[in-house]
């Protein structure tokens, strides 16, 4: 399972570990980042305690994501106007950027490149005031009023 974007570190602990173990994808070392920037207060405020214990370990006074979680998140510097992500992804976040600030032809081109990189059944999550550009096929709304689209 691959999640694209920095938001992956937010949602990857929410993915059941049995799912991650049942769908092992050998993690690429390129672009892999260890996340150890959460303070104890941030961890206490956000995930519930059982999730905190399962997803985080203490290192040098900081909460760090366990490898079972962080191995499924990749960071890559990509100019989406020029190229798509290199790997197939299951979950791609592109909020408040491509579908807000770019002109219509570029929005369509970017959306098609995302569609080509998202695995069948995977999801594209965009900003709450954004929509898939007209004329783009291959996506269906996942959840009524939320800007979550499933690749079909």
mmCIF file with all atom_site columns, C-alpha atoms in Angstrom:
data_model
loop_
_atom_site.group_PDB
_atom_site.id
_atom_site.type_symbol
_atom_site.label_atom_id
_atom_site.label_alt_id
_atom_site.label_comp_id
_atom_site.label_asym_id
_atom_site.label_entity_id
_atom_site.label_seq_id
_atom_site.pdbx_PDB_ins_code
_atom_site.Cartn_x
_atom_site.Cartn_y
_atom_site.Cartn_z
_atom_site.occupancy
_atom_site.B_iso_or_equiv
_atom_site.pdbx_formal_charge
_atom_site.auth_seq_id
_atom_site.auth_comp_id
_atom_site.auth_asym_id
_atom_site.auth_atom_id
_atom_site.pdbx_PDB_model_num
ATOM 1   C CA . UNK A 1 1   ? 0.000   0.000  0.000   1.00 0.00 ? 1   UNK A CA 1
ATOM 2   C CA . UNK A 1 2   ? 1.373   3.390  -0.912  1.00 0.00 ? 2   UNK A CA 1
ATOM 3   C CA . UNK A 1 3   ? 0.065   6.773  0.177   1.00 0.00 ? 3   UNK A CA 1
ATOM 4   C CA . UNK A 1 4   ? 1.288   9.861  -1.615  1.00 0.00 ? 4   UNK A CA 1
ATOM 5   C CA . UNK A 1 5   ? 1.784   13.201 0.073   1.00 0.00 ? 5   UNK A CA 1
ATOM 6   C CA . UNK A 1 6   ? 2.756   14.364 3.546   1.00 0.00 ? 6   UNK A CA 1
ATOM 7   C CA . UNK A 1 7   ? -0.786  13.771 4.771   1.00 0.00 ? 7   UNK A CA 1
ATOM 8   C CA . UNK A 1 8   ? 0.110   10.089 4.568   1.00 0.00 ? 8   UNK A CA 1
ATOM 9   C CA . UNK A 1 9   ? 1.761   10.356 7.960   1.00 0.00 ? 9   UNK A CA 1
ATOM 10  C CA . UNK A 1 10  ? -1.536  11.580 9.364   1.00 0.00 ? 10  UNK A CA 1
ATOM 11  C CA . UNK A 1 11  ? -3.709  8.836  7.929   1.00 0.00 ? 11  UNK A CA 1
ATOM 12  C CA . UNK A 1 12  ? -1.351  5.858  7.737   1.00 0.00 ? 12  UNK A CA 1
ATOM 13  C CA . UNK A 1 13  ? -1.649  5.105  11.477  1.00 0.00 ? 13  UNK A CA 1
ATOM 14  C CA . UNK A 1 14  ? -5.406  4.818  10.937  1.00 0.00 ? 14  UNK A CA 1
ATOM 15  C CA . UNK A 1 15  ? -4.982  1.984  8.431   1.00 0.00 ? 15  UNK A CA 1
ATOM 16  C CA . UNK A 1 16  ? -5.315  -1.317 10.279  1.00 0.00 ? 16  UNK A CA 1
ATOM 17  C CA . UNK A 1 17  ? -1.987  -3.085 10.696  1.00 0.00 ? 17  UNK A CA 1
ATOM 18  C CA . UNK A 1 18  ? -3.536  -6.358 9.539   1.00 0.00 ? 18  UNK A CA 1
ATOM 19  C CA . UNK A 1 19  ? -4.321  -4.616 6.219   1.00 0.00 ? 19  UNK A CA 1
ATOM 20  C CA . UNK A 1 20  ? -0.740  -3.406 5.910   1.00 0.00 ? 20  UNK A CA 1
ATOM 21  C CA . UNK A 1 21  ? 0.569   -6.896 6.631   1.00 0.00 ? 21  UNK A CA 1
ATOM 22  C CA . UNK A 1 22  ? -1.870  -8.489 4.176   1.00 0.00 ? 22  UNK A CA 1
ATOM 23  C CA . UNK A 1 23  ? -0.873  -6.054 1.423   1.00 0.00 ? 23  UNK A CA 1
ATOM 24  C CA . UNK A 1 24  ? 2.883   -5.797 1.803   1.00 0.00 ? 24  UNK A CA 1
ATOM 25  C CA . UNK A 1 25  ? 4.552   -3.600 -0.740  1.00 0.00 ? 25  UNK A CA 1
ATOM 26  C CA . UNK A 1 26  ? 8.311   -3.607 -0.456  1.00 0.00 ? 26  UNK A CA 1
ATOM 27  C CA . UNK A 1 27  ? 9.127   -0.084 0.647   1.00 0.00 ? 27  UNK A CA 1
ATOM 28  C CA . UNK A 1 28  ? 11.358  1.875  -1.670  1.00 0.00 ? 28  UNK A CA 1
ATOM 29  C CA . UNK A 1 29  ? 14.240  3.503  0.140   1.00 0.00 ? 29  UNK A CA 1
ATOM 30  C CA . UNK A 1 30  ? 14.173  6.450  -2.264  1.00 0.00 ? 30  UNK A CA 1
ATOM 31  C CA . UNK A 1 31  ? 12.278  9.331  -0.708  1.00 0.00 ? 31  UNK A CA 1
ATOM 32  C CA . UNK A 1 32  ? 11.613  7.517  2.560   1.00 0.00 ? 32  UNK A CA 1
ATOM 33  C CA . UNK A 1 33  ? 11.535  9.797  5.568   1.00 0.00 ? 33  UNK A CA 1
ATOM 34  C CA . UNK A 1 34  ? 11.395  8.951  9.244   1.00 0.00 ? 34  UNK A CA 1
ATOM 35  C CA . UNK A 1 35  ? 8.922   11.161 11.040  1.00 0.00 ? 35  UNK A CA 1
ATOM 36  C CA . UNK A 1 36  ? 10.024  12.153 14.537  1.00 0.00 ? 36  UNK A CA 1
ATOM 37  C CA . UNK A 1 37  ? 8.690   15.674 14.869  1.00 0.00 ? 37  UNK A CA 1
ATOM 38  C CA . UNK A 1 38  ? 5.577   15.095 16.917  1.00 0.00 ? 38  UNK A CA 1
ATOM 39  C CA . UNK A 1 39  ? 5.610   16.415 20.436  1.00 0.00 ? 39  UNK A CA 1
ATOM 40  C CA . UNK A 1 40  ? 4.002   14.463 23.234  1.00 0.00 ? 40  UNK A CA 1
ATOM 41  C CA . UNK A 1 41  ? 1.227   17.048 23.366  1.00 0.00 ? 41  UNK A CA 1
ATOM 42  C CA . UNK A 1 42  ? 0.410   16.610 19.663  1.00 0.00 ? 42  UNK A CA 1
ATOM 43  C CA . UNK A 1 43  ? 0.244   12.846 20.024  1.00 0.00 ? 43  UNK A CA 1
ATOM 44  C CA . UNK A 1 44  ? -1.977  13.093 23.111  1.00 0.00 ? 44  UNK A CA 1
ATOM 45  C CA . UNK A 1 45  ? -4.329  15.547 21.431  1.00 0.00 ? 45  UNK A CA 1
ATOM 46  C CA . UNK A 1 46  ? -4.890  13.670 18.172  1.00 0.00 ? 46  UNK A CA 1
ATOM 47  C CA . UNK A 1 47  ? -5.005  9.860  18.004  1.00 0.00 ? 47  UNK A CA 1
ATOM 48  C CA . UNK A 1 48  ? -6.655  7.775  20.721  1.00 0.00 ? 48  UNK A CA 1
ATOM 49  C CA . UNK A 1 49  ? -4.228  6.143  23.216  1.00 0.00 ? 49  UNK A CA 1
ATOM 50  C CA . UNK A 1 50  ? -4.446  2.581  21.794  1.00 0.00 ? 50  UNK A CA 1
ATOM 51  C CA . UNK A 1 51  ? -3.545  3.942  18.366  1.00 0.00 ? 51  UNK A CA 1
ATOM 52  C CA . UNK A 1 52  ? -0.747  6.034  19.842  1.00 0.00 ? 52  UNK A CA 1
ATOM 53  C CA . UNK A 1 53  ? 0.804   2.956  21.445  1.00 0.00 ? 53  UNK A CA 1
ATOM 54  C CA . UNK A 1 54  ? 0.430   0.894  18.291  1.00 0.00 ? 54  UNK A CA 1
ATOM 55  C CA . UNK A 1 55  ? 1.672   3.517  15.826  1.00 0.00 ? 55  UNK A CA 1
ATOM 56  C CA . UNK A 1 56  ? 4.315   5.450  17.795  1.00 0.00 ? 56  UNK A CA 1
ATOM 57  C CA . UNK A 1 57  ? 7.434   4.704  19.798  1.00 0.00 ? 57  UNK A CA 1
ATOM 58  C CA . UNK A 1 58  ? 9.417   7.066  21.997  1.00 0.00 ? 58  UNK A CA 1
ATOM 59  C CA . UNK A 1 59  ? 12.900  8.056  20.792  1.00 0.00 ? 59  UNK A CA 1
ATOM 60  C CA . UNK A 1 60  ? 14.939  10.801 22.408  1.00 0.00 ? 60  UNK A CA 1
ATOM 61  C CA . UNK A 1 61  ? 11.874  12.311 24.032  1.00 0.00 ? 61  UNK A CA 1
ATOM 62  C CA . UNK A 1 62  ? 9.834   12.381 20.823  1.00 0.00 ? 62  UNK A CA 1
ATOM 63  C CA . UNK A 1 63  ? 7.046   10.240 19.467  1.00 0.00 ? 63  UNK A CA 1
ATOM 64  C CA . UNK A 1 64  ? 8.204   8.588  16.231  1.00 0.00 ? 64  UNK A CA 1
ATOM 65  C CA . UNK A 1 65  ? 6.093   6.563  13.847  1.00 0.00 ? 65  UNK A CA 1
ATOM 66  C CA . UNK A 1 66  ? 6.964   2.899  13.954  1.00 0.00 ? 66  UNK A CA 1
ATOM 67  C CA . UNK A 1 67  ? 8.496   1.458  10.788  1.00 0.00 ? 67  UNK A CA 1
ATOM 68  C CA . UNK A 1 68  ? 5.323   -0.578 10.185  1.00 0.00 ? 68  UNK A CA 1
ATOM 69  C CA . UNK A 1 69  ? 3.593   2.753  9.560   1.00 0.00 ? 69  UNK A CA 1
ATOM 70  C CA . UNK A 1 70  ? 6.312   4.999  8.120   1.00 0.00 ? 70  UNK A CA 1
ATOM 71  C CA . UNK A 1 71  ? 7.479   2.417  5.584   1.00 0.00 ? 71  UNK A CA 1
ATOM 72  C CA . UNK A 1 72  ? 4.248   2.958  3.671   1.00 0.00 ? 72  UNK A CA 1
ATOM 73  C CA . UNK A 1 73  ? 4.693   6.699  3.187   1.00 0.00 ? 73  UNK A CA 1
ATOM 74  C CA . UNK A 1 74  ? 6.924   8.177  0.492   1.00 0.00 ? 74  UNK A CA 1
ATOM 75  C CA . UNK A 1 75  ? 8.024   11.725 -0.123  1.00 0.00 ? 75  UNK A CA 1
ATOM 76  C CA . UNK A 1 76  ? 9.164   12.878 -3.531  1.00 0.00 ? 76  UNK A CA 1
ATOM 77  C CA . UNK A 1 77  ? 9.745   16.316 -4.936  1.00 0.00 ? 77  UNK A CA 1
ATOM 78  C CA . UNK A 1 78  ? 7.477   16.396 -7.980  1.00 0.00 ? 78  UNK A CA 1
ATOM 79  C CA . UNK A 1 79  ? 6.240   19.361 -9.978  1.00 0.00 ? 79  UNK A CA 1
ATOM 80  C CA . UNK A 1 80  ? 2.766   18.072 -10.834 1.00 0.00 ? 80  UNK A CA 1
ATOM 81  C CA . UNK A 1 81  ? 2.597   20.463 -13.776 1.00 0.00 ? 81  UNK A CA 1
ATOM 82  C CA . UNK A 1 82  ? 5.457   18.539 -15.405 1.00 0.00 ? 82  UNK A CA 1
ATOM 83  C CA . UNK A 1 83  ? 5.227   14.940 -14.214 1.00 0.00 ? 83  UNK A CA 1
ATOM 84  C CA . UNK A 1 84  ? 3.095   12.488 -12.286 1.00 0.00 ? 84  UNK A CA 1
ATOM 85  C CA . UNK A 1 85  ? 4.237   10.528 -9.243  1.00 0.00 ? 85  UNK A CA 1
ATOM 86  C CA . UNK A 1 86  ? 6.520   7.678  -10.300 1.00 0.00 ? 86  UNK A CA 1
ATOM 87  C CA . UNK A 1 87  ? 4.801   4.889  -8.383  1.00 0.00 ? 87  UNK A CA 1
ATOM 88  C CA . UNK A 1 88  ? 1.259   3.619  -8.366  1.00 0.00 ? 88  UNK A CA 1
ATOM 89  C CA . UNK A 1 89  ? -0.497  4.948  -5.271  1.00 0.00 ? 89  UNK A CA 1
ATOM 90  C CA . UNK A 1 90  ? -3.629  3.877  -3.425  1.00 0.00 ? 90  UNK A CA 1
ATOM 91  C CA . UNK A 1 91  ? -4.356  7.237  -1.844  1.00 0.00 ? 91  UNK A CA 1
ATOM 92  C CA . UNK A 1 92  ? -3.412  10.611 -3.284  1.00 0.00 ? 92  UNK A CA 1
ATOM 93  C CA . UNK A 1 93  ? -4.062  13.956 -1.586  1.00 0.00 ? 93  UNK A CA 1
ATOM 94  C CA . UNK A 1 94  ? -4.035  17.073 -3.747  1.00 0.00 ? 94  UNK A CA 1
ATOM 95  C CA . UNK A 1 95  ? -5.885  19.649 -1.732  1.00 0.00 ? 95  UNK A CA 1
ATOM 96  C CA . UNK A 1 96  ? -6.226  23.316 -2.614  1.00 0.00 ? 96  UNK A CA 1
ATOM 97  C CA . UNK A 1 97  ? -3.632  23.402 -5.371  1.00 0.00 ? 97  UNK A CA 1
ATOM 98  C CA . UNK A 1 98  ? -4.129  21.877 -8.814  1.00 0.00 ? 98  UNK A CA 1
ATOM 99  C CA . UNK A 1 99  ? -7.903  22.191 -8.912  1.00 0.00 ? 99  UNK A CA 1
ATOM 100 C CA . UNK A 1 100 ? -7.888  25.716 -7.480  1.00 0.00 ? 100 UNK A CA 1
ATOM 101 C CA . UNK A 1 101 ? -4.972  27.657 -8.949  1.00 0.00 ? 101 UNK A CA 1
ATOM 102 C CA . UNK A 1 102 ? -4.300  26.139 -12.367 1.00 0.00 ? 102 UNK A CA 1
ATOM 103 C CA . UNK A 1 103 ? -6.170  26.871 -15.604 1.00 0.00 ? 103 UNK A CA 1
ATOM 104 C CA . UNK A 1 104 ? -8.715  24.387 -16.996 1.00 0.00 ? 104 UNK A CA 1
ATOM 105 C CA . UNK A 1 105 ? -6.450  22.598 -19.532 1.00 0.00 ? 105 UNK A CA 1
ATOM 106 C CA . UNK A 1 106 ? -3.730  22.076 -16.908 1.00 0.00 ? 106 UNK A CA 1
ATOM 107 C CA . UNK A 1 107 ? -6.290  20.859 -14.339 1.00 0.00 ? 107 UNK A CA 1
ATOM 108 C CA . UNK A 1 108 ? -7.502  18.264 -16.821 1.00 0.00 ? 108 UNK A CA 1
ATOM 109 C CA . UNK A 1 109 ? -3.986  17.121 -17.691 1.00 0.00 ? 109 UNK A CA 1
ATOM 110 C CA . UNK A 1 110 ? -3.032  16.795 -14.015 1.00 0.00 ? 110 UNK A CA 1
ATOM 111 C CA . UNK A 1 111 ? -6.219  14.926 -13.175 1.00 0.00 ? 111 UNK A CA 1
ATOM 112 C CA . UNK A 1 112 ? -5.598  12.458 -16.015 1.00 0.00 ? 112 UNK A CA 1
ATOM 113 C CA . UNK A 1 113 ? -2.031  11.890 -14.779 1.00 0.00 ? 113 UNK A CA 1
ATOM 114 C CA . UNK A 1 114 ? -3.347  11.283 -11.249 1.00 0.00 ? 114 UNK A CA 1
ATOM 115 C CA . UNK A 1 115 ? -5.919  8.844  -12.627 1.00 0.00 ? 115 UNK A CA 1
ATOM 116 C CA . UNK A 1 116 ? -3.157  6.945  -14.410 1.00 0.00 ? 116 UNK A CA 1
ATOM 117 C CA . UNK A 1 117 ? -1.121  6.630  -11.184 1.00 0.00 ? 117 UNK A CA 1
ATOM 118 C CA . UNK A 1 118 ? -3.890  5.752  -8.720  1.00 0.00 ? 118 UNK A CA 1
ATOM 119 C CA . UNK A 1 119 ? -4.508  2.019  -8.323  1.00 0.00 ? 119 UNK A CA 1
ATOM 120 C CA . UNK A 1 120 ? -7.895  0.614  -9.310  1.00 0.00 ? 120 UNK A CA 1
ATOM 121 C CA . UNK A 1 121 ? -10.230 1.261  -6.365  1.00 0.00 ? 121 UNK A CA 1
ATOM 122 C CA . UNK A 1 122 ? -7.828  3.827  -4.902  1.00 0.00 ? 122 UNK A CA 1
ATOM 123 C CA . UNK A 1 123 ? -8.804  7.336  -3.869  1.00 0.00 ? 123 UNK A CA 1
ATOM 124 C CA . UNK A 1 124 ? -8.109  10.931 -4.823  1.00 0.00 ? 124 UNK A CA 1
ATOM 125 C CA . UNK A 1 125 ? -8.849  13.467 -2.092  1.00 0.00 ? 125 UNK A CA 1
ATOM 126 C CA . UNK A 1 126 ? -9.077  17.099 -3.127  1.00 0.00 ? 126 UNK A CA 1
ATOM 127 C CA . UNK A 1 127 ? -10.012 20.329 -1.342  1.00 0.00 ? 127 UNK A CA 1
ATOM 128 C CA . UNK A 1 128 ? -13.559 20.713 -0.046  1.00 0.00 ? 128 UNK A CA 1
ATOM 129 C CA . UNK A 1 129 ? -14.328 23.493 -2.540  1.00 0.00 ? 129 UNK A CA 1
ATOM 130 C CA . UNK A 1 130 ? -12.760 21.669 -5.500  1.00 0.00 ? 130 UNK A CA 1
ATOM 131 C CA . UNK A 1 131 ? -14.200 19.253 -8.056  1.00 0.00 ? 131 UNK A CA 1
ATOM 132 C CA . UNK A 1 132 ? -12.867 16.873 -10.672 1.00 0.00 ? 132 UNK A CA 1
ATOM 133 C CA . UNK A 1 133 ? -12.520 18.849 -13.942 1.00 0.00 ? 133 UNK A CA 1
ATOM 134 C CA . UNK A 1 134 ? -15.284 18.444 -16.547 1.00 0.00 ? 134 UNK A CA 1
ATOM 135 C CA . UNK A 1 135 ? -14.639 15.752 -19.128 1.00 0.00 ? 135 UNK A CA 1
ATOM 136 C CA . UNK A 1 136 ? -12.479 13.585 -16.851 1.00 0.00 ? 136 UNK A CA 1
ATOM 137 C CA . UNK A 1 137 ? -13.604 9.967  -16.633 1.00 0.00 ? 137 UNK A CA 1
ATOM 138 C CA . UNK A 1 138 ? -12.467 7.149  -14.390 1.00 0.00 ? 138 UNK A CA 1
ATOM 139 C CA . UNK A 1 139 ? -13.471 8.652  -11.028 1.00 0.00 ? 139 UNK A CA 1
ATOM 140 C CA . UNK A 1 140 ? -16.681 8.330  -9.028  1.00 0.00 ? 140 UNK A CA 1
ATOM 141 C CA . UNK A 1 141 ? -17.617 10.220 -5.865  1.00 0.00 ? 141 UNK A CA 1
ATOM 142 C CA . UNK A 1 142 ? -16.803 8.010  -2.900  1.00 0.00 ? 142 UNK A CA 1
ATOM 143 C CA . UNK A 1 143 ? -18.769 9.755  -0.212  1.00 0.00 ? 143 UNK A CA 1
ATOM 144 C CA . UNK A 1 144 ? -21.688 11.984 -1.213  1.00 0.00 ? 144 UNK A CA 1
ATOM 145 C CA . UNK A 1 145 ? -20.680 15.520 -0.264  1.00 0.00 ? 145 UNK A CA 1
ATOM 146 C CA . UNK A 1 146 ? -17.009 14.952 0.562   1.00 0.00 ? 146 UNK A CA 1
ATOM 147 C CA . UNK A 1 147 ? -14.370 15.631 -2.125  1.00 0.00 ? 147 UNK A CA 1
ATOM 148 C CA . UNK A 1 148 ? -13.201 12.015 -2.168  1.00 0.00 ? 148 UNK A CA 1
ATOM 149 C CA . UNK A 1 149 ? -13.162 10.226 -5.498  1.00 0.00 ? 149 UNK A CA 1
ATOM 150 C CA . UNK A 1 150 ? -12.650 6.507  -6.123  1.00 0.00 ? 150 UNK A CA 1
ATOM 151 C CA . UNK A 1 151 ? -10.881 5.342  -9.257  1.00 0.00 ? 151 UNK A CA 1
ATOM 152 C CA . UNK A 1 152 ? -13.239 3.096  -11.182 1.00 0.00 ? 152 UNK A CA 1
#
